[in-house]
């Protein structure tokens, strides 16, 4: 039996139907599993490995390589601040410092109530609208610290 | 000015199939499938002198011609939508505003290499764009443009959207293939090249999003039309993503050979330097391309040959502009940190070298730099990348050109802005 919900199990089957081999479904299934569970526990990774018919260690090897796969629970809201050159030229460093102070956490940490995680990330592919912040999946582009604050305060 | 990729992006619903079809969309894919042979398609691509828009500038038609014909294996086609090179944000425009033009081009290329299953490898963060692509594929399937027996032919062709998961190196084509195979994104040793052994050991072509999107207009207007749009050795128009200290950053489609000065200062493009602070330096082709000083960009035109002559490269067409207030030591640290974070860890010179670079550069940004550290920085860049010609591919000390991609910009920054580094030594 799959650990996926019924709806996600259907999605998984649809994924398998698109690829010529099972292991190629690793990334799509890890994304799906993470969207369901919030992060990828050892157990989750083992389940996905089983579905792809590879060793758990092989799936672990894959999952651990990619920064978008979280190996521990994350805050409900992930504030991901791009720190690469164009965004840095547009003042991204100040944005990180601001949120670290505001939320009283260091980059990489999650607030005690589990609401926010602050992450420094590398170029998000939107360098013309820096500073770029990705709030969970959504891009917030070219906003001042005050505007960003308002968005975060409303959550 | 002729535009062939972005002429409609301001218009409502430009991403929909209806809109695309109303403007002549998929006529060329249909012609390729129903009327043209693989050889005819490859010949037009070659004559057009379309060079890959992902960074290396390899001729697209030639790449397709390397795919073996008489072998009993499936062939695969991949659109590289990883858009990872810092400074680059052009493909996102095409993916979100004009996805069908890329598919149109992918169908043409599929016919050329006899491929029936293709992937779009899109960076994981572009979740919205991935959804737009999925919807566009569903639309196209309904109209028999994708799927079984497309356009009523006996040719099947499907496209699968495959999301990455946050790794710059997966933009490198063999790492990308590993990643689709469900593995760590670690580049493969070449040869064999993907054209012989790519995805699942089958012949595979990887092209950039913009490369595919350029095909339909080339097939509509003819190879010579495309050649005439540009300049010698650089045909067509090109998307430039311009960021940094300019008034209006953005993505601009202009003919190859357009003066950089126009792009930065003309009102129809960036409209000049932000706050009118004078320009100090420009990274012309993405973070991996060596930086150019204000003097070096004097009279520079944006085409492969001119930028190479100036000592850098056109790369992905990502221009990062910096003004006089910019601290070049900090820029150097920022870029080195990016590469240290993104090194896949496979090759020792790159894994260890990038870690050393940031350790030493930290001394320049935070105090404690010694005179001999300057020499040390240059030594390390030689150790990682060697002094090879990036435009010719990777002949350096690492499996993939990532080694050069970090060495070149760091070396150029230290050499061209040496006084700023020396000042930090004295400051300690
Ligand atoms: C470290 C590294 C990162 C790369 N990232 C990208 C990328 O994000 N997008 C892209 O199209 N090509 C990227 N490339 C180039 C690809 O390896 C490949 O040359 C390209 O996708 C081929 O398509 P083209 O010939 O149409 O340009 C990268 C290369 C290297 C070495
Ligand atoms: S540098 Fe921040 S999005 Fe590219």
Short mmCIF file of N, CA and C in Angstrom, two decimals, chain B residues 2-128:
data_model
loop_
_atom_site.label_atom_id
_atom_site.label_comp_id
_atom_site.label_asym_id
_atom_site.label_seq_id
_atom_site.Cartn_x
_atom_site.Cartn_y
_atom_site.Cartn_z
N UNK B 2 12.88 44.19 -35.60
CA UNK B 2 12.28 42.85 -35.67
C UNK B 2 12.39 42.11 -34.34
N UNK B 3 11.26 41.59 -33.90
CA UNK B 3 11.27 40.68 -32.77
C UNK B 3 10.60 39.40 -33.22
N UNK B 4 11.09 38.29 -32.74
CA UNK B 4 10.51 37.02 -33.16
C UNK B 4 10.17 36.11 -31.99
N UNK B 5 10.52 36.54 -30.79
CA UNK B 5 10.26 35.73 -29.60
C UNK B 5 9.30 36.41 -28.63
N UNK B 6 9.40 37.73 -28.57
CA UNK B 6 8.69 38.45 -27.51
C UNK B 6 7.74 39.53 -28.02
N UNK B 7 7.42 39.48 -29.32
CA UNK B 7 6.61 40.57 -29.88
C UNK B 7 5.20 40.65 -29.28
N UNK B 8 4.73 39.53 -28.70
CA UNK B 8 3.34 39.53 -28.22
C UNK B 8 3.23 39.51 -26.70
N UNK B 9 4.36 39.56 -25.98
CA UNK B 9 4.28 39.22 -24.56
C UNK B 9 3.53 40.23 -23.71
N UNK B 10 3.27 41.43 -24.26
CA UNK B 10 2.51 42.40 -23.49
C UNK B 10 1.00 42.15 -23.64
N UNK B 11 0.64 41.30 -24.59
CA UNK B 11 -0.79 41.15 -24.89
C UNK B 11 -1.46 40.12 -23.98
N UNK B 12 -2.74 40.40 -23.74
CA UNK B 12 -3.50 39.53 -22.86
C UNK B 12 -3.60 38.12 -23.46
N UNK B 13 -3.53 37.13 -22.60
CA UNK B 13 -3.68 35.73 -23.01
C UNK B 13 -2.66 35.25 -24.03
N UNK B 14 -1.52 35.94 -24.08
CA UNK B 14 -0.52 35.57 -25.09
C UNK B 14 0.00 34.15 -24.88
N UNK B 15 -0.19 33.60 -23.68
CA UNK B 15 0.35 32.26 -23.41
C UNK B 15 -0.60 31.15 -23.85
N UNK B 16 -1.79 31.52 -24.32
CA UNK B 16 -2.77 30.47 -24.63
C UNK B 16 -2.60 29.92 -26.04
N UNK B 17 -3.12 28.73 -26.24
CA UNK B 17 -3.02 28.10 -27.55
C UNK B 17 -3.82 28.89 -28.59
N UNK B 18 -5.01 29.36 -28.19
CA UNK B 18 -5.82 30.14 -29.12
C UNK B 18 -5.04 31.32 -29.68
N UNK B 19 -4.43 32.05 -28.77
CA UNK B 19 -3.66 33.23 -29.16
C UNK B 19 -2.55 32.82 -30.11
N UNK B 20 -1.84 31.76 -29.74
CA UNK B 20 -0.69 31.33 -30.55
C UNK B 20 -1.14 30.90 -31.95
N UNK B 21 -2.23 30.16 -32.00
CA UNK B 21 -2.72 29.68 -33.30
C UNK B 21 -3.18 30.84 -34.18
N UNK B 22 -3.80 31.85 -33.56
CA UNK B 22 -4.27 32.99 -34.34
C UNK B 22 -3.12 33.72 -35.01
N UNK B 23 -1.94 33.61 -34.43
CA UNK B 23 -0.79 34.30 -35.00
C UNK B 23 0.11 33.36 -35.81
N UNK B 24 -0.51 32.35 -36.35
CA UNK B 24 0.25 31.46 -37.26
C UNK B 24 1.00 30.36 -36.54
N UNK B 25 0.71 30.17 -35.26
CA UNK B 25 1.43 29.18 -34.48
C UNK B 25 1.24 27.75 -34.97
N UNK B 26 2.25 26.97 -34.83
CA UNK B 26 2.31 25.53 -35.16
C UNK B 26 2.23 25.24 -36.66
N UNK B 27 2.18 26.30 -37.50
CA UNK B 27 2.23 26.02 -38.94
C UNK B 27 3.54 25.35 -39.32
N UNK B 28 4.62 25.79 -38.66
CA UNK B 28 5.93 25.24 -39.05
C UNK B 28 6.12 23.83 -38.50
N UNK B 29 5.63 23.59 -37.28
CA UNK B 29 5.70 22.23 -36.73
C UNK B 29 4.92 21.28 -37.65
N UNK B 30 3.76 21.74 -38.06
CA UNK B 30 2.91 20.92 -38.92
C UNK B 30 3.61 20.63 -40.25
N UNK B 31 4.22 21.67 -40.80
CA UNK B 31 4.94 21.49 -42.07
C UNK B 31 6.09 20.50 -41.89
N UNK B 32 6.82 20.66 -40.77
CA UNK B 32 7.96 19.76 -40.52
C UNK B 32 7.48 18.31 -40.43
N UNK B 33 6.38 18.11 -39.70
CA UNK B 33 5.89 16.75 -39.50
C UNK B 33 5.33 16.17 -40.80
N UNK B 34 4.56 16.97 -41.53
CA UNK B 34 3.84 16.41 -42.69
C UNK B 34 4.64 16.48 -43.98
N UNK B 35 5.51 17.48 -44.10
CA UNK B 35 6.10 17.69 -45.43
C UNK B 35 7.61 17.60 -45.51
N UNK B 36 8.28 17.68 -44.36
CA UNK B 36 9.74 17.79 -44.46
C UNK B 36 10.46 16.53 -43.97
N UNK B 37 11.63 16.29 -44.55
CA UNK B 37 12.46 15.19 -44.08
C UNK B 37 13.41 15.70 -43.00
N UNK B 38 13.97 14.77 -42.25
CA UNK B 38 14.93 15.14 -41.22
C UNK B 38 16.09 15.93 -41.82
N UNK B 39 16.57 15.46 -42.95
CA UNK B 39 17.71 16.14 -43.58
C UNK B 39 17.38 17.58 -43.96
N UNK B 40 16.19 17.78 -44.49
CA UNK B 40 15.79 19.14 -44.87
C UNK B 40 15.75 20.06 -43.65
N UNK B 41 15.23 19.52 -42.55
CA UNK B 41 15.12 20.33 -41.34
C UNK B 41 16.51 20.69 -40.82
N UNK B 42 17.38 19.69 -40.76
CA UNK B 42 18.73 19.93 -40.25
C UNK B 42 19.46 20.94 -41.14
N UNK B 43 19.23 20.82 -42.44
CA UNK B 43 19.89 21.72 -43.38
C UNK B 43 19.47 23.18 -43.14
N UNK B 44 18.19 23.40 -42.93
CA UNK B 44 17.74 24.78 -42.67
C UNK B 44 18.33 25.30 -41.36
N UNK B 45 18.32 24.43 -40.35
CA UNK B 45 18.88 24.86 -39.06
C UNK B 45 20.36 25.23 -39.22
N UNK B 46 21.08 24.42 -39.98
CA UNK B 46 22.51 24.70 -40.20
C UNK B 46 22.69 26.03 -40.94
N UNK B 47 21.92 26.19 -42.03
CA UNK B 47 22.05 27.42 -42.82
C UNK B 47 21.70 28.67 -42.02
N UNK B 48 20.79 28.50 -41.08
CA UNK B 48 20.37 29.68 -40.30
C UNK B 48 21.48 30.11 -39.34
N UNK B 49 22.43 29.21 -39.10
CA UNK B 49 23.52 29.48 -38.16
C UNK B 49 22.99 29.79 -36.75
N UNK B 50 21.88 29.12 -36.41
CA UNK B 50 21.34 29.27 -35.06
C UNK B 50 22.28 28.59 -34.07
N UNK B 51 22.79 29.39 -33.14
CA UNK B 51 23.69 28.84 -32.12
C UNK B 51 22.95 28.76 -30.79
N UNK B 52 23.27 27.73 -30.02
CA UNK B 52 22.56 27.46 -28.77
C UNK B 52 22.55 28.66 -27.84
N UNK B 53 21.37 28.95 -27.30
CA UNK B 53 21.21 30.15 -26.46
C UNK B 53 21.44 29.88 -24.98
N UNK B 54 21.87 28.66 -24.63
CA UNK B 54 22.03 28.32 -23.22
C UNK B 54 23.35 28.76 -22.61
N UNK B 55 24.32 29.07 -23.45
CA UNK B 55 25.59 29.52 -22.90
C UNK B 55 26.78 29.21 -23.77
N UNK B 56 26.83 27.99 -24.31
CA UNK B 56 28.03 27.60 -25.05
C UNK B 56 27.99 28.03 -26.52
N UNK B 57 26.82 28.30 -27.05
CA UNK B 57 26.73 28.81 -28.42
C UNK B 57 27.03 27.78 -29.50
N UNK B 58 26.77 26.52 -29.21
CA UNK B 58 27.04 25.47 -30.19
C UNK B 58 25.94 25.47 -31.26
N UNK B 59 26.33 25.32 -32.56
CA UNK B 59 25.32 25.35 -33.63
C UNK B 59 24.27 24.24 -33.46
N UNK B 60 23.00 24.63 -33.45
CA UNK B 60 21.93 23.67 -33.15
C UNK B 60 21.82 22.59 -34.24
N UNK B 61 21.85 23.00 -35.49
CA UNK B 61 21.70 22.03 -36.58
C UNK B 61 22.80 20.98 -36.54
N UNK B 62 24.00 21.41 -36.23
CA UNK B 62 25.11 20.47 -36.17
C UNK B 62 24.90 19.48 -35.03
N UNK B 63 24.43 19.97 -33.89
CA UNK B 63 24.18 19.07 -32.76
C UNK B 63 23.18 17.97 -33.14
N UNK B 64 22.12 18.36 -33.84
CA UNK B 64 21.12 17.35 -34.22
C UNK B 64 21.71 16.32 -35.19
N UNK B 65 22.65 16.79 -36.02
CA UNK B 65 23.19 15.87 -37.03
C UNK B 65 24.06 14.78 -36.40
N UNK B 66 24.45 14.95 -35.13
CA UNK B 66 25.26 13.91 -34.47
C UNK B 66 24.42 12.73 -33.99
N UNK B 67 23.12 12.89 -34.02
CA UNK B 67 22.26 11.80 -33.55
C UNK B 67 22.29 10.65 -34.56
N UNK B 68 22.69 9.46 -34.10
CA UNK B 68 22.78 8.34 -35.05
C UNK B 68 21.39 7.98 -35.60
N UNK B 69 21.36 7.61 -36.86
CA UNK B 69 20.09 7.34 -37.53
C UNK B 69 19.68 5.87 -37.43
N UNK B 70 20.65 5.00 -37.78
CA UNK B 70 20.29 3.59 -37.94
C UNK B 70 20.59 2.82 -36.66
N UNK B 71 19.93 3.20 -35.59
CA UNK B 71 20.10 2.41 -34.38
C UNK B 71 18.73 2.21 -33.73
N UNK B 72 18.65 1.09 -33.06
CA UNK B 72 17.35 0.65 -32.59
C UNK B 72 17.10 1.10 -31.15
N UNK B 73 17.28 2.39 -30.90
CA UNK B 73 17.04 2.92 -29.56
C UNK B 73 16.16 4.14 -29.69
N UNK B 74 15.34 4.40 -28.67
CA UNK B 74 14.60 5.66 -28.71
C UNK B 74 15.54 6.85 -28.64
N UNK B 75 15.14 7.96 -29.21
CA UNK B 75 15.93 9.18 -29.10
C UNK B 75 15.14 10.18 -28.27
N UNK B 76 15.87 10.95 -27.49
CA UNK B 76 15.20 11.89 -26.59
C UNK B 76 15.64 13.32 -26.85
N UNK B 77 14.70 14.21 -26.55
CA UNK B 77 14.95 15.64 -26.73
C UNK B 77 14.65 16.32 -25.40
N UNK B 78 15.50 17.24 -25.01
CA UNK B 78 15.28 17.92 -23.73
C UNK B 78 15.41 19.43 -23.92
N UNK B 79 14.40 20.14 -23.42
CA UNK B 79 14.52 21.60 -23.39
C UNK B 79 15.06 22.00 -22.03
N UNK B 80 16.17 22.71 -22.05
CA UNK B 80 16.84 23.09 -20.81
C UNK B 80 16.23 24.41 -20.30
N UNK B 81 15.35 24.28 -19.32
CA UNK B 81 14.71 25.45 -18.71
C UNK B 81 15.16 25.57 -17.26
N UNK B 82 16.45 25.25 -17.05
CA UNK B 82 16.95 25.31 -15.68
C UNK B 82 17.24 26.75 -15.25
N UNK B 83 17.55 27.60 -16.23
CA UNK B 83 17.76 29.03 -15.98
C UNK B 83 18.49 29.26 -14.64
N UNK B 84 19.69 28.72 -14.54
CA UNK B 84 20.38 28.80 -13.26
C UNK B 84 21.51 29.81 -13.21
N UNK B 85 22.04 30.17 -14.34
CA UNK B 85 23.21 31.05 -14.38
C UNK B 85 22.85 32.42 -13.78
N UNK B 86 23.49 32.81 -12.68
CA UNK B 86 23.13 34.09 -12.07
C UNK B 86 23.15 35.24 -13.08
N UNK B 87 22.10 36.05 -13.04
CA UNK B 87 21.96 37.14 -13.98
C UNK B 87 20.98 36.80 -15.09
N UNK B 88 20.67 35.51 -15.26
CA UNK B 88 19.84 35.07 -16.37
C UNK B 88 18.38 34.94 -15.93
N UNK B 89 17.49 35.66 -16.61
CA UNK B 89 16.06 35.51 -16.30
C UNK B 89 15.22 35.67 -17.55
N UNK B 90 15.78 35.21 -18.67
CA UNK B 90 15.14 35.37 -19.98
C UNK B 90 14.17 34.24 -20.31
N UNK B 91 14.55 32.99 -19.96
CA UNK B 91 13.71 31.86 -20.35
C UNK B 91 12.37 31.91 -19.63
N UNK B 92 12.38 32.46 -18.43
CA UNK B 92 11.14 32.56 -17.66
C UNK B 92 10.09 33.34 -18.44
N UNK B 93 10.53 34.37 -19.17
CA UNK B 93 9.59 35.16 -19.98
C UNK B 93 8.96 34.29 -21.05
N UNK B 94 9.79 33.49 -21.73
CA UNK B 94 9.26 32.63 -22.78
C UNK B 94 8.35 31.56 -22.20
N UNK B 95 8.76 30.97 -21.08
CA UNK B 95 7.98 29.89 -20.48
C UNK B 95 6.60 30.38 -20.04
N UNK B 96 6.56 31.58 -19.49
CA UNK B 96 5.29 32.05 -18.94
C UNK B 96 4.43 32.78 -19.98
N UNK B 97 5.07 33.41 -20.97
CA UNK B 97 4.31 34.21 -21.93
C UNK B 97 4.16 33.57 -23.30
N UNK B 98 5.05 32.67 -23.62
CA UNK B 98 5.04 32.15 -24.99
C UNK B 98 5.44 30.67 -25.03
N UNK B 99 4.81 29.84 -24.18
CA UNK B 99 5.26 28.45 -24.08
C UNK B 99 5.07 27.66 -25.37
N UNK B 100 4.03 28.01 -26.12
CA UNK B 100 3.75 27.21 -27.33
C UNK B 100 4.83 27.37 -28.39
N UNK B 101 5.47 28.53 -28.41
CA UNK B 101 6.53 28.69 -29.42
C UNK B 101 7.69 27.74 -29.15
N UNK B 102 7.99 27.51 -27.87
CA UNK B 102 9.03 26.53 -27.54
C UNK B 102 8.58 25.13 -27.98
N UNK B 103 7.34 24.76 -27.68
CA UNK B 103 6.84 23.43 -28.09
C UNK B 103 6.88 23.30 -29.62
N UNK B 104 6.48 24.36 -30.31
CA UNK B 104 6.50 24.40 -31.77
C UNK B 104 7.91 24.02 -32.27
N UNK B 105 8.91 24.67 -31.67
CA UNK B 105 10.30 24.38 -32.03
C UNK B 105 10.71 22.97 -31.64
N UNK B 106 10.21 22.50 -30.52
CA UNK B 106 10.56 21.14 -30.08
C UNK B 106 10.02 20.09 -31.04
N UNK B 107 8.84 20.36 -31.60
CA UNK B 107 8.28 19.40 -32.56
C UNK B 107 9.15 19.35 -33.82
N UNK B 108 9.59 20.53 -34.26
CA UNK B 108 10.47 20.59 -35.44
C UNK B 108 11.75 19.79 -35.19
N UNK B 109 12.36 20.02 -34.01
CA UNK B 109 13.60 19.30 -33.67
C UNK B 109 13.34 17.81 -33.51
N UNK B 110 12.18 17.47 -32.98
CA UNK B 110 11.85 16.05 -32.79
C UNK B 110 11.80 15.33 -34.13
N UNK B 111 11.23 15.99 -35.11
CA UNK B 111 11.19 15.37 -36.44
C UNK B 111 12.61 15.19 -36.98
N UNK B 112 13.45 16.17 -36.70
CA UNK B 112 14.83 16.11 -37.22
C UNK B 112 15.62 14.94 -36.63
N UNK B 113 15.33 14.56 -35.40
CA UNK B 113 16.12 13.46 -34.80
C UNK B 113 15.27 12.21 -34.57
N UNK B 114 14.04 12.21 -35.06
CA UNK B 114 13.13 11.08 -34.90
C UNK B 114 12.90 10.74 -33.42
N UNK B 115 12.45 11.75 -32.70
CA UNK B 115 12.22 11.59 -31.27
C UNK B 115 10.72 11.61 -30.98
N UNK B 116 10.30 10.76 -30.03
CA UNK B 116 8.87 10.68 -29.73
C UNK B 116 8.53 11.03 -28.28
N UNK B 117 9.57 11.26 -27.48
CA UNK B 117 9.31 11.69 -26.11
C UNK B 117 10.35 12.75 -25.73
N UNK B 118 9.86 13.88 -25.27
CA UNK B 118 10.76 14.98 -24.90
C UNK B 118 10.47 15.42 -23.47
N UNK B 119 11.45 16.09 -22.88
CA UNK B 119 11.28 16.64 -21.54
C UNK B 119 11.55 18.14 -21.56
N UNK B 120 10.86 18.85 -20.70
CA UNK B 120 11.29 20.21 -20.38
C UNK B 120 11.81 20.14 -18.96
N UNK B 121 13.11 20.33 -18.79
CA UNK B 121 13.69 20.31 -17.44
C UNK B 121 13.66 21.74 -16.90
N UNK B 122 12.71 21.98 -16.01
CA UNK B 122 12.50 23.34 -15.52
C UNK B 122 12.94 23.44 -14.06
N UNK B 123 13.62 24.52 -13.72
CA UNK B 123 14.12 24.62 -12.34
C UNK B 123 12.96 24.51 -11.35
N UNK B 124 13.19 23.85 -10.24
CA UNK B 124 12.13 23.54 -9.30
C UNK B 124 11.40 24.75 -8.77
N UNK B 125 12.10 25.86 -8.64
CA UNK B 125 11.48 27.06 -8.08
C UNK B 125 10.42 27.65 -9.01
N UNK B 126 10.53 27.38 -10.31
CA UNK B 126 9.54 27.90 -11.26
C UNK B 126 8.28 27.04 -11.26
N UNK B 127 7.61 26.96 -10.12
CA UNK B 127 6.45 26.08 -10.03
C UNK B 127 5.28 26.62 -10.86
N UNK B 128 5.11 27.94 -10.81
CA UNK B 128 4.02 28.56 -11.59
C UNK B 128 4.24 28.32 -13.08
#
